[in-house]
mmCIF file of C-alpha atoms in Angstrom:
data_model
loop_
_atom_site.group_PDB
_atom_site.id
_atom_site.type_symbol
_atom_site.label_atom_id
_atom_site.label_comp_id
_atom_site.label_asym_id
_atom_site.label_seq_id
_atom_site.Cartn_x
_atom_site.Cartn_y
_atom_site.Cartn_z
ATOM 1 C CA MET A 1 0.000 0.000 0.000
ATOM 2 C CA SER A 2 1.371 3.422 -0.947
ATOM 3 C CA PHE A 3 1.278 6.366 1.439
ATOM 4 C CA GLY A 4 2.608 9.646 0.063
ATOM 5 C CA VAL A 5 2.124 13.374 0.409
ATOM 6 C CA LYS A 6 -1.564 13.266 -0.581
ATOM 7 C CA GLU A 7 -2.353 10.603 2.019
ATOM 8 C CA ALA A 8 -0.304 12.512 4.591
ATOM 9 C CA GLU A 9 -2.338 15.667 3.940
ATOM 10 C CA GLU A 10 -5.560 13.690 4.380
ATOM 11 C CA THR A 11 -4.286 12.140 7.613
ATOM 12 C CA LEU A 12 -3.221 15.517 8.989
ATOM 13 C CA ALA A 13 -6.696 16.890 8.268
ATOM 14 C CA SER A 14 -8.648 13.984 9.747
ATOM 15 C CA ALA A 15 -6.709 12.162 12.467
ATOM 16 C CA PHE A 16 -5.654 14.979 14.784
ATOM 17 C CA ALA A 17 -7.277 17.459 17.153
ATOM 18 C CA PRO A 18 -8.382 20.770 15.596
ATOM 19 C CA TRP A 19 -5.646 22.768 17.341
ATOM 20 C CA VAL A 20 -3.021 20.406 15.866
ATOM 21 C CA VAL A 21 -4.577 20.787 12.403
ATOM 22 C CA ALA A 22 -4.340 24.573 12.924
ATOM 23 C CA LEU A 23 -0.527 24.267 13.012
ATOM 24 C CA GLY A 24 -0.813 23.937 9.217
ATOM 25 C CA LEU A 25 1.893 21.283 8.859
ATOM 26 C CA LYS A 26 2.727 20.568 5.209
ATOM 27 C CA PRO A 27 4.272 17.237 4.192
ATOM 28 C CA LEU A 28 7.020 17.594 1.585
ATOM 29 C CA GLN A 29 8.377 14.092 0.982
ATOM 30 C CA PHE A 30 8.911 10.655 2.463
ATOM 31 C CA GLY A 31 11.750 8.178 2.208
ATOM 32 C CA PRO A 32 11.915 4.544 3.324
ATOM 33 C CA ASP A 33 12.483 5.656 6.938
ATOM 34 C CA SER A 34 12.094 9.430 6.894
ATOM 35 C CA GLY A 35 9.824 12.383 6.308
ATOM 36 C CA ARG A 36 10.136 16.121 5.723
ATOM 37 C CA PHE A 37 7.520 18.732 6.591
ATOM 38 C CA VAL A 38 7.127 22.490 6.810
ATOM 39 C CA LEU A 39 5.727 24.169 9.879
ATOM 40 C CA PRO A 40 4.526 27.332 8.107
ATOM 41 C CA GLU A 41 4.823 30.806 9.509
ATOM 42 C CA ASN A 42 2.025 31.424 11.979
ATOM 43 C CA LYS A 43 2.044 34.527 14.156
ATOM 44 C CA GLY A 44 -0.268 32.703 16.574
ATOM 45 C CA LEU A 45 2.640 30.412 17.537
ATOM 46 C CA VAL A 46 4.977 33.250 18.525
ATOM 47 C CA HIS A 47 5.135 34.021 22.249
ATOM 48 C CA VAL A 48 5.961 37.275 24.026
ATOM 49 C CA GLY A 49 9.693 36.613 23.589
ATOM 50 C CA GLY A 50 9.323 36.879 19.811
ATOM 51 C CA VAL A 51 10.065 33.230 18.974
ATOM 52 C CA ILE A 52 7.963 30.156 18.165
ATOM 53 C CA CYS A 53 6.777 28.666 21.457
ATOM 54 C CA GLY A 54 8.101 25.330 22.616
ATOM 55 C CA GLN A 55 4.643 23.798 22.846
ATOM 56 C CA ALA A 56 4.159 24.313 19.105
ATOM 57 C CA SER A 57 7.578 22.805 18.336
ATOM 58 C CA ALA A 58 6.860 19.749 20.490
ATOM 59 C CA ALA A 59 3.434 19.268 18.900
ATOM 60 C CA ALA A 60 4.920 19.589 15.410
ATOM 61 C CA ALA A 61 7.612 17.010 16.214
ATOM 62 C CA ASP A 62 5.074 14.540 17.615
ATOM 63 C CA THR A 63 2.580 14.986 14.778
ATOM 64 C CA CYS A 64 5.147 14.770 11.991
ATOM 65 C CA ALA A 65 6.605 11.613 13.531
ATOM 66 C CA VAL A 66 3.162 9.944 13.607
ATOM 67 C CA VAL A 67 2.544 10.845 9.957
ATOM 68 C CA THR A 68 6.011 9.635 8.951
ATOM 69 C CA LEU A 69 5.294 6.316 10.664
ATOM 70 C CA ALA A 70 2.120 6.095 8.578
ATOM 71 C CA ALA A 71 4.182 6.617 5.431
ATOM 72 C CA VAL A 72 6.711 3.982 6.491
ATOM 73 C CA ASN A 73 3.883 1.541 7.304
ATOM 74 C CA GLY A 74 1.954 2.320 4.120
ATOM 75 C CA ARG A 75 -1.103 3.246 6.201
ATOM 76 C CA PHE A 76 -2.098 5.135 9.320
ATOM 77 C CA ARG A 77 -1.831 2.932 12.412
ATOM 78 C CA PHE A 78 -3.481 4.217 15.550
ATOM 79 C CA CYS A 79 -0.742 4.821 18.104
ATOM 80 C CA THR A 80 -0.047 6.755 21.251
ATOM 81 C CA THR A 81 3.011 8.697 22.312
ATOM 82 C CA VAL A 82 4.712 6.844 25.163
ATOM 83 C CA ASP A 83 7.649 9.218 25.568
ATOM 84 C CA LEU A 84 8.571 12.581 24.083
ATOM 85 C CA SER A 85 11.875 14.199 24.992
ATOM 86 C CA VAL A 86 12.424 17.645 23.494
ATOM 87 C CA LYS A 87 15.631 19.681 23.559
ATOM 88 C CA PHE A 88 15.515 23.373 22.673
ATOM 89 C CA MET A 89 18.997 24.133 21.370
ATOM 90 C CA ARG A 90 18.382 27.693 20.217
ATOM 91 C CA PRO A 91 15.372 29.955 19.668
ATOM 92 C CA LEU A 92 13.205 29.088 16.667
ATOM 93 C CA PRO A 93 12.548 32.430 14.971
ATOM 94 C CA PRO A 94 9.192 33.343 13.426
ATOM 95 C CA GLY A 95 8.775 32.120 9.858
ATOM 96 C CA ASP A 96 8.685 28.750 8.158
ATOM 97 C CA ALA A 97 10.533 25.885 9.834
ATOM 98 C CA GLU A 98 11.527 22.523 8.388
ATOM 99 C CA VAL A 99 10.687 19.403 10.393
ATOM 100 C CA ARG A 100 12.860 16.363 9.607
ATOM 101 C CA VAL A 101 11.819 12.964 10.915
ATOM 102 C CA LYS A 102 13.923 9.795 11.011
ATOM 103 C CA VAL A 103 12.315 6.501 12.033
ATOM 104 C CA LEU A 104 14.906 4.684 14.140
ATOM 105 C CA SER A 105 12.968 1.468 14.759
ATOM 106 C CA ASN A 106 9.518 0.354 13.672
ATOM 107 C CA GLY A 107 8.327 -2.873 15.237
ATOM 108 C CA ARG A 108 5.023 -4.661 15.566
ATOM 109 C CA ARG A 109 4.058 -2.923 18.823
ATOM 110 C CA MET A 110 6.549 -0.060 19.307
ATOM 111 C CA ALA A 111 8.234 2.569 17.155
ATOM 112 C CA TYR A 112 11.012 5.083 17.794
ATOM 113 C CA ALA A 113 11.803 8.280 15.918
ATOM 114 C CA SER A 114 14.035 11.324 16.088
ATOM 115 C CA VAL A 115 13.094 14.797 14.880
ATOM 116 C CA GLU A 116 15.073 17.928 14.034
ATOM 117 C CA ILE A 117 13.468 21.320 13.487
ATOM 118 C CA VAL A 118 15.435 24.033 11.697
ATOM 119 C CA PRO A 119 14.456 27.505 10.524
ATOM 120 C CA ALA A 120 13.789 27.537 6.769
ATOM 121 C CA GLY A 121 16.989 28.242 4.859
ATOM 122 C CA SER A 122 19.223 27.287 7.791
ATOM 123 C CA GLU A 123 21.039 24.146 8.820
ATOM 124 C CA LYS A 124 21.266 25.229 12.464
ATOM 125 C CA ILE A 125 19.121 22.884 14.518
ATOM 126 C CA ALA A 126 16.781 24.731 16.865
ATOM 127 C CA VAL A 127 14.837 21.783 18.301
ATOM 128 C CA THR A 128 15.502 18.055 18.595
ATOM 129 C CA ALA A 129 13.129 15.393 19.855
ATOM 130 C CA MET A 130 13.260 11.679 20.590
ATOM 131 C CA LEU A 131 9.902 9.912 20.503
ATOM 132 C CA THR A 132 8.567 6.507 21.477
ATOM 133 C CA PHE A 133 5.196 5.254 20.260
ATOM 134 C CA ALA A 134 3.043 2.255 21.116
ATOM 135 C CA TYR A 135 0.809 0.917 18.373
ATOM 136 C CA LEU A 136 -2.733 0.333 19.592
ATOM 137 C CA GLU A 137 -3.708 -1.875 16.654
ATOM 138 C CA ASP A 138 -1.975 -4.297 14.284
#
């Protein structure tokens, strides 16, 4: 079964809470164990300090990892986040940001992924995340 950008867009629109959908995440491409997304500029995600808030970065990392797992699996599998560890290495400035997901292990019941978030046009990592998921169905 094939799961590409079109299916990812449909999953983003239908499988997540409305506030997550409002992040506006845009899938760009998928590889055998990876995915790339854009977190588009959204002034509503910028806090009083003038940078994208950490809650938005963490939600983007989690959501993009789930969608990348769907692409790797060829279909959306209902799962839950068991662990999410986020490191904020530097401020994420307002504007588009690229979210890069790497699936580290994808088993029958558990999956593990890493995420990097960088400002568009930069290679300087602003946010990293390590995620663990439990599949709730086969």
